[in-house]
Amino acid sequence: MPATAPQLTLHALPPSHPCLTVEAALRLKGLEFERIDLSMTARDRPEQVAAIYGEGRHTVPGLLIDGEPVHGSRAILARIEALAPDVAPLFPEPIADAVREAERWGDDELQDLGRRLPWGALHFRPEALNSLVGGAPLDPAGTDFAIKFAHVAWKYHGITAVRLHEDLAGLPAKIERIERFAQEGTIGGEQPNAADLQIGATIRILLAVGDLRPLLAGTTAEAIATRFLPPATGEIPAGAYPAGWVPAR
């Protein structure tokens, strides 16, 4: 731990699972930080983020370390590790390389499902949008807004009905890959590492989708998410996806 603790400011969104990853890592390391939640509905949010973290960087999480901007969950976790390398290592030896590969997989192959699958469900259950920030189901007027907002989210994340169906069909293979990571000893140990936090945060947000819970129940993916990450905000009732779209176990 450095002699003088750095000033840390995390820019986040309440429903963002990469932000959940970073916050869990900061708490695991015992690093004090300020969290600033940006508005989920602000049209200029991408510009706000770019003004702090640089041109072309429009998403969260972002972390300021004594004013220095670090953007993206993997880059942030690497810097967090450097700040406190001897406290709860995120890349423990002798499995550090395997952890980095699993973390990369969680970022590159899994993370987008934590966006497309919940937003896909919200298209069919727009009244649940407010749950992403811890609120109650929306009234009819609020649901009108949520329908429009979900449409924008589909466009932003490149969601189509065909892609959503393909994502759901491919989810069992992702769950099985997580199982193999655990069997290989890369994740699921006594203490979470970077891969646990990267993968677990995405599964945490998927557990907010009622239709997906039966598929995740009793799996290593669910166990890692519930052991190492706090519950994500959001509650999208079962019955959102069209019948037959969620694979049977």
mmCIF file of C-alpha atoms in Angstrom:
data_model
loop_
_atom_site.group_PDB
_atom_site.id
_atom_site.type_symbol
_atom_site.label_atom_id
_atom_site.label_comp_id
_atom_site.label_asym_id
_atom_site.label_seq_id
_atom_site.Cartn_x
_atom_site.Cartn_y
_atom_site.Cartn_z
ATOM 1 C CA MET A 1 0.000 0.000 0.000
ATOM 2 C CA PRO A 2 1.430 3.408 -0.869
ATOM 3 C CA ALA A 3 2.526 5.613 2.029
ATOM 4 C CA THR A 4 0.050 8.261 0.931
ATOM 5 C CA ALA A 5 -3.273 6.925 -0.240
ATOM 6 C CA PRO A 6 -4.173 8.163 -3.726
ATOM 7 C CA GLN A 7 -7.312 10.152 -4.376
ATOM 8 C CA LEU A 8 -9.623 7.867 -6.349
ATOM 9 C CA THR A 9 -12.791 8.910 -8.168
ATOM 10 C CA LEU A 10 -14.899 6.289 -9.929
ATOM 11 C CA HIS A 11 -17.280 7.458 -12.648
ATOM 12 C CA ALA A 12 -20.050 4.917 -13.025
ATOM 13 C CA LEU A 13 -23.638 4.093 -13.935
ATOM 14 C CA PRO A 14 -25.923 2.253 -11.490
ATOM 15 C CA PRO A 15 -26.733 -0.684 -13.828
ATOM 16 C CA SER A 16 -23.204 -1.055 -15.267
ATOM 17 C CA HIS A 17 -21.631 -4.445 -14.543
ATOM 18 C CA PRO A 18 -18.064 -3.344 -15.456
ATOM 19 C CA CYS A 19 -18.508 -0.645 -12.803
ATOM 20 C CA LEU A 20 -19.565 -3.392 -10.389
ATOM 21 C CA THR A 21 -16.299 -5.185 -11.220
ATOM 22 C CA VAL A 22 -14.181 -2.123 -10.477
ATOM 23 C CA GLU A 23 -16.011 -1.204 -7.286
ATOM 24 C CA ALA A 24 -15.644 -4.757 -5.975
ATOM 25 C CA ALA A 25 -11.899 -4.659 -6.704
ATOM 26 C CA LEU A 26 -11.466 -1.337 -4.914
ATOM 27 C CA ARG A 27 -13.286 -2.653 -1.852
ATOM 28 C CA LEU A 28 -11.324 -5.908 -1.937
ATOM 29 C CA LYS A 29 -8.087 -3.900 -1.863
ATOM 30 C CA GLY A 30 -9.353 -1.652 0.919
ATOM 31 C CA LEU A 31 -8.891 1.474 -1.211
ATOM 32 C CA GLU A 32 -11.069 4.441 -0.375
ATOM 33 C CA PHE A 33 -12.775 6.093 -3.336
ATOM 34 C CA GLU A 34 -15.509 8.491 -4.319
ATOM 35 C CA ARG A 35 -18.167 7.162 -6.679
ATOM 36 C CA ILE A 36 -19.911 9.582 -9.025
ATOM 37 C CA ASP A 37 -22.933 8.143 -10.808
ATOM 38 C CA LEU A 38 -23.646 9.703 -14.175
ATOM 39 C CA SER A 39 -27.201 9.994 -15.453
ATOM 40 C CA MET A 40 -28.381 6.968 -17.408
ATOM 41 C CA THR A 41 -30.727 9.127 -19.493
ATOM 42 C CA ALA A 42 -28.546 12.201 -20.082
ATOM 43 C CA ARG A 43 -28.070 12.704 -23.819
ATOM 44 C CA ASP A 44 -24.684 14.324 -23.298
ATOM 45 C CA ARG A 45 -23.295 11.561 -21.061
ATOM 46 C CA PRO A 46 -20.890 10.273 -23.756
ATOM 47 C CA GLU A 47 -19.511 13.781 -24.127
ATOM 48 C CA GLN A 48 -19.178 14.085 -20.337
ATOM 49 C CA VAL A 49 -17.103 10.904 -20.205
ATOM 50 C CA ALA A 50 -14.968 11.892 -23.206
ATOM 51 C CA ALA A 51 -14.219 15.265 -21.619
ATOM 52 C CA ILE A 52 -12.656 13.467 -18.644
ATOM 53 C CA TYR A 53 -11.137 10.341 -20.197
ATOM 54 C CA GLY A 54 -10.280 11.419 -23.718
ATOM 55 C CA GLU A 55 -11.686 11.494 -27.219
ATOM 56 C CA GLY A 56 -13.404 8.291 -28.282
ATOM 57 C CA ARG A 57 -13.942 7.117 -24.702
ATOM 58 C CA HIS A 58 -17.657 7.403 -24.075
ATOM 59 C CA THR A 59 -18.406 4.570 -21.663
ATOM 60 C CA VAL A 60 -17.951 3.783 -17.980
ATOM 61 C CA PRO A 61 -16.186 2.785 -15.814
ATOM 62 C CA GLY A 62 -13.534 5.405 -15.579
ATOM 63 C CA LEU A 63 -11.233 5.970 -12.620
ATOM 64 C CA LEU A 64 -9.292 9.100 -11.763
ATOM 65 C CA ILE A 65 -6.138 8.304 -9.779
ATOM 66 C CA ASP A 66 -4.855 11.582 -8.343
ATOM 67 C CA GLY A 67 -6.427 13.202 -11.397
ATOM 68 C CA GLU A 68 -4.932 10.758 -13.912
ATOM 69 C CA PRO A 69 -7.664 9.155 -16.050
ATOM 70 C CA VAL A 70 -7.776 5.373 -16.450
ATOM 71 C CA HIS A 71 -10.555 4.016 -18.644
ATOM 72 C CA GLY A 72 -12.093 0.542 -18.938
ATOM 73 C CA SER A 73 -12.421 -2.226 -16.382
ATOM 74 C CA ARG A 74 -9.346 -4.255 -17.377
ATOM 75 C CA ALA A 75 -7.033 -1.245 -17.445
ATOM 76 C CA ILE A 76 -8.451 -0.072 -14.135
ATOM 77 C CA LEU A 77 -7.982 -3.457 -12.463
ATOM 78 C CA ALA A 78 -4.352 -3.509 -13.601
ATOM 79 C CA ARG A 79 -3.779 -0.086 -12.030
ATOM 80 C CA ILE A 80 -5.609 -1.059 -8.845
ATOM 81 C CA GLU A 81 -3.300 -4.071 -8.569
ATOM 82 C CA ALA A 82 -0.269 -1.789 -8.920
ATOM 83 C CA LEU A 83 -1.572 0.492 -6.169
ATOM 84 C CA ALA A 84 -1.831 -2.320 -3.620
ATOM 85 C CA PRO A 85 -0.051 -5.414 -4.984
ATOM 86 C CA ASP A 86 0.294 -7.146 -1.626
ATOM 87 C CA VAL A 87 -3.369 -6.863 -0.612
ATOM 88 C CA ALA A 88 -5.734 -9.515 -2.019
ATOM 89 C CA PRO A 89 -3.859 -9.990 -5.325
ATOM 90 C CA LEU A 90 -6.054 -9.757 -8.393
ATOM 91 C CA PHE A 91 -3.525 -11.708 -10.487
ATOM 92 C CA PRO A 92 -2.098 -14.229 -8.013
ATOM 93 C CA GLU A 93 0.829 -16.458 -8.849
ATOM 94 C CA PRO A 94 1.215 -19.113 -10.114
ATOM 95 C CA ILE A 95 -2.031 -18.685 -12.068
ATOM 96 C CA ALA A 96 -1.605 -15.036 -13.069
ATOM 97 C CA ASP A 97 -1.434 -15.733 -16.807
ATOM 98 C CA ALA A 98 -4.512 -17.966 -16.679
ATOM 99 C CA VAL A 99 -6.369 -15.305 -14.699
ATOM 100 C CA ARG A 100 -5.494 -12.656 -17.285
ATOM 101 C CA GLU A 101 -6.754 -14.896 -20.091
ATOM 102 C CA ALA A 102 -10.015 -15.612 -18.250
ATOM 103 C CA GLU A 103 -10.378 -11.911 -17.466
ATOM 104 C CA ARG A 104 -9.879 -11.121 -21.158
ATOM 105 C CA TRP A 105 -12.522 -13.700 -22.089
ATOM 106 C CA GLY A 106 -14.913 -12.202 -19.561
ATOM 107 C CA ASP A 107 -14.368 -8.762 -21.064
ATOM 108 C CA ASP A 108 -14.285 -9.666 -24.766
ATOM 109 C CA GLU A 109 -16.656 -12.640 -24.978
ATOM 110 C CA LEU A 110 -19.102 -12.335 -22.075
ATOM 111 C CA GLN A 111 -19.427 -8.716 -21.051
ATOM 112 C CA ASP A 112 -21.637 -7.554 -23.929
ATOM 113 C CA LEU A 113 -24.251 -10.164 -23.005
ATOM 114 C CA GLY A 114 -24.695 -8.201 -19.783
ATOM 115 C CA ARG A 115 -25.886 -5.341 -21.965
ATOM 116 C CA ARG A 116 -27.773 -7.029 -24.786
ATOM 117 C CA LEU A 117 -29.704 -9.604 -22.757
ATOM 118 C CA PRO A 118 -31.116 -7.223 -20.099
ATOM 119 C CA TRP A 119 -31.909 -4.522 -22.654
ATOM 120 C CA GLY A 120 -33.404 -7.194 -24.858
ATOM 121 C CA ALA A 121 -35.715 -8.210 -22.018
ATOM 122 C CA LEU A 122 -36.610 -4.603 -21.205
ATOM 123 C CA HIS A 123 -37.918 -4.149 -24.743
ATOM 124 C CA PHE A 124 -40.658 -6.614 -23.790
ATOM 125 C CA ARG A 125 -41.064 -5.432 -20.165
ATOM 126 C CA PRO A 126 -40.379 -1.683 -20.349
ATOM 127 C CA GLU A 127 -42.166 -0.955 -17.076
ATOM 128 C CA ALA A 128 -39.168 -2.581 -15.328
ATOM 129 C CA LEU A 129 -36.703 0.059 -16.587
ATOM 130 C CA ASN A 130 -36.842 2.018 -13.337
ATOM 131 C CA SER A 131 -35.609 -1.039 -11.434
ATOM 132 C CA LEU A 132 -32.151 -0.470 -12.937
ATOM 133 C CA VAL A 133 -31.780 2.466 -10.579
ATOM 134 C CA GLY A 134 -33.561 0.769 -7.685
ATOM 135 C CA GLY A 135 -37.022 2.152 -8.409
ATOM 136 C CA ALA A 136 -40.513 0.668 -8.541
ATOM 137 C CA PRO A 137 -42.250 -0.429 -11.767
ATOM 138 C CA LEU A 138 -43.193 2.521 -13.936
ATOM 139 C CA ASP A 139 -46.669 3.916 -14.370
ATOM 140 C CA PRO A 140 -48.164 4.134 -17.889
ATOM 141 C CA ALA A 141 -46.620 7.534 -18.618
ATOM 142 C CA GLY A 142 -43.234 6.353 -17.431
ATOM 143 C CA THR A 143 -43.594 3.190 -19.475
ATOM 144 C CA ASP A 144 -44.169 5.294 -22.586
ATOM 145 C CA PHE A 145 -40.786 6.901 -21.946
ATOM 146 C CA ALA A 146 -39.198 3.515 -21.215
ATOM 147 C CA ILE A 147 -40.404 2.108 -24.543
ATOM 148 C CA LYS A 148 -38.632 4.931 -26.365
ATOM 149 C CA PHE A 149 -35.522 4.582 -24.196
ATOM 150 C CA ALA A 150 -35.315 0.832 -24.785
ATOM 151 C CA HIS A 151 -35.559 1.474 -28.528
ATOM 152 C CA VAL A 152 -32.579 3.830 -28.290
ATOM 153 C CA ALA A 153 -30.677 1.236 -26.225
ATOM 154 C CA TRP A 154 -31.324 -1.452 -28.836
ATOM 155 C CA LYS A 155 -29.899 0.810 -31.516
ATOM 156 C CA TYR A 156 -26.909 1.847 -29.374
ATOM 157 C CA HIS A 157 -25.980 -1.746 -28.460
ATOM 158 C CA GLY A 158 -26.714 -3.179 -31.899
ATOM 159 C CA ILE A 159 -29.540 -5.378 -30.636
ATOM 160 C CA THR A 160 -31.966 -7.013 -33.043
ATOM 161 C CA ALA A 161 -34.431 -9.816 -32.428
ATOM 162 C CA VAL A 162 -32.199 -12.149 -34.441
ATOM 163 C CA ARG A 163 -29.107 -11.210 -32.426
ATOM 164 C CA LEU A 164 -30.996 -11.507 -29.146
ATOM 165 C CA HIS A 165 -32.157 -14.996 -30.092
ATOM 166 C CA GLU A 166 -28.580 -15.953 -31.023
ATOM 167 C CA ASP A 167 -27.235 -14.541 -27.749
ATOM 168 C CA LEU A 168 -29.732 -16.592 -25.761
ATOM 169 C CA ALA A 169 -28.955 -19.726 -27.765
ATOM 170 C CA GLY A 170 -25.231 -19.263 -27.084
ATOM 171 C CA LEU A 171 -25.550 -18.604 -23.348
ATOM 172 C CA PRO A 172 -25.307 -22.279 -22.243
ATOM 173 C CA ALA A 173 -21.901 -22.553 -23.947
ATOM 174 C CA LYS A 174 -20.719 -19.475 -22.046
ATOM 175 C CA ILE A 175 -21.930 -20.993 -18.775
ATOM 176 C CA GLU A 176 -20.057 -24.195 -19.607
ATOM 177 C CA ARG A 177 -16.857 -22.226 -20.339
ATOM 178 C CA ILE A 178 -17.102 -20.646 -16.898
ATOM 179 C CA GLU A 179 -17.426 -24.142 -15.447
ATOM 180 C CA ARG A 180 -14.206 -25.178 -17.185
ATOM 181 C CA PHE A 181 -12.353 -22.113 -15.879
ATOM 182 C CA ALA A 182 -13.312 -23.255 -12.382
ATOM 183 C CA GLN A 183 -12.286 -26.857 -13.053
ATOM 184 C CA GLU A 184 -8.911 -25.576 -14.256
ATOM 185 C CA GLY A 185 -8.461 -23.721 -10.952
ATOM 186 C CA THR A 186 -8.522 -20.272 -12.545
ATOM 187 C CA ILE A 187 -11.654 -18.969 -10.815
ATOM 188 C CA GLY A 188 -13.784 -19.898 -7.833
ATOM 189 C CA GLY A 189 -11.006 -20.023 -5.235
ATOM 190 C CA GLU A 190 -11.193 -18.877 -1.634
ATOM 191 C CA GLN A 191 -10.533 -15.279 -2.628
ATOM 192 C CA PRO A 192 -11.718 -13.551 -5.805
ATOM 193 C CA ASN A 193 -9.260 -12.586 -8.495
ATOM 194 C CA ALA A 194 -9.649 -10.297 -11.512
ATOM 195 C CA ALA A 195 -11.321 -13.012 -13.596
ATOM 196 C CA ASP A 196 -13.829 -13.798 -10.839
ATOM 197 C CA LEU A 197 -14.801 -10.142 -10.664
ATOM 198 C CA GLN A 198 -14.923 -9.619 -14.426
ATOM 199 C CA ILE A 199 -17.009 -12.725 -15.096
ATOM 200 C CA GLY A 200 -19.048 -12.583 -11.910
ATOM 201 C CA ALA A 201 -20.263 -9.037 -12.498
ATOM 202 C CA THR A 202 -21.773 -9.952 -15.865
ATOM 203 C CA ILE A 203 -23.529 -12.955 -14.348
ATOM 204 C CA ARG A 204 -24.787 -10.746 -11.517
ATOM 205 C CA ILE A 205 -26.571 -8.478 -13.996
ATOM 206 C CA LEU A 206 -27.963 -11.491 -15.866
ATOM 207 C CA LEU A 207 -29.430 -12.757 -12.589
ATOM 208 C CA ALA A 208 -31.607 -9.633 -12.587
ATOM 209 C CA VAL A 209 -33.436 -11.104 -15.596
ATOM 210 C CA GLY A 210 -36.065 -13.519 -14.301
ATOM 211 C CA ASP A 211 -36.074 -15.562 -17.505
ATOM 212 C CA LEU A 212 -32.367 -16.379 -17.103
ATOM 213 C CA ARG A 213 -32.326 -17.496 -13.471
ATOM 214 C CA PRO A 214 -33.399 -21.111 -14.143
ATOM 215 C CA LEU A 215 -30.557 -21.451 -16.657
ATOM 216 C CA LEU A 216 -28.019 -20.108 -14.141
ATOM 217 C CA ALA A 217 -29.363 -21.785 -10.994
ATOM 218 C CA GLY A 218 -26.850 -24.089 -9.358
ATOM 219 C CA THR A 219 -24.042 -23.319 -11.807
ATOM 220 C CA THR A 220 -20.494 -22.238 -11.053
ATOM 221 C CA ALA A 221 -21.329 -18.973 -12.810
ATOM 222 C CA GLU A 222 -24.102 -18.251 -10.312
ATOM 223 C CA ALA A 223 -21.925 -19.307 -7.367
ATOM 224 C CA ILE A 224 -19.087 -16.964 -8.323
ATOM 225 C CA ALA A 225 -21.451 -14.059 -8.901
ATOM 226 C CA THR A 226 -23.280 -14.452 -5.607
ATOM 227 C CA ARG A 227 -20.117 -15.137 -3.563
ATOM 228 C CA PHE A 228 -18.010 -12.275 -4.788
ATOM 229 C CA LEU A 229 -20.359 -9.533 -6.048
ATOM 230 C CA PRO A 230 -23.232 -7.682 -4.376
ATOM 231 C CA PRO A 231 -26.655 -7.903 -6.020
ATOM 232 C CA ALA A 232 -26.985 -5.736 -9.100
ATOM 233 C CA THR A 233 -29.826 -3.265 -9.322
ATOM 234 C CA GLY A 234 -32.638 -4.368 -11.587
ATOM 235 C CA GLU A 235 -35.548 -6.798 -11.575
ATOM 236 C CA ILE A 236 -36.933 -7.803 -14.951
ATOM 237 C CA PRO A 237 -39.823 -10.227 -14.396
ATOM 238 C CA ALA A 238 -39.849 -13.661 -15.977
ATOM 239 C CA GLY A 239 -41.848 -13.957 -19.163
ATOM 240 C CA ALA A 240 -40.098 -11.115 -20.957
ATOM 241 C CA TYR A 241 -38.507 -13.043 -23.821
ATOM 242 C CA PRO A 242 -40.755 -14.693 -26.411
ATOM 243 C CA ALA A 243 -41.685 -18.298 -25.664
ATOM 244 C CA GLY A 244 -39.004 -20.775 -26.638
ATOM 245 C CA TRP A 245 -36.148 -18.277 -26.893
ATOM 246 C CA VAL A 246 -34.444 -19.219 -23.614
ATOM 247 C CA PRO A 247 -32.727 -22.616 -23.960
ATOM 248 C CA ALA A 248 -33.780 -25.400 -21.628
ATOM 249 C CA ARG A 249 -31.116 -26.854 -19.331
#
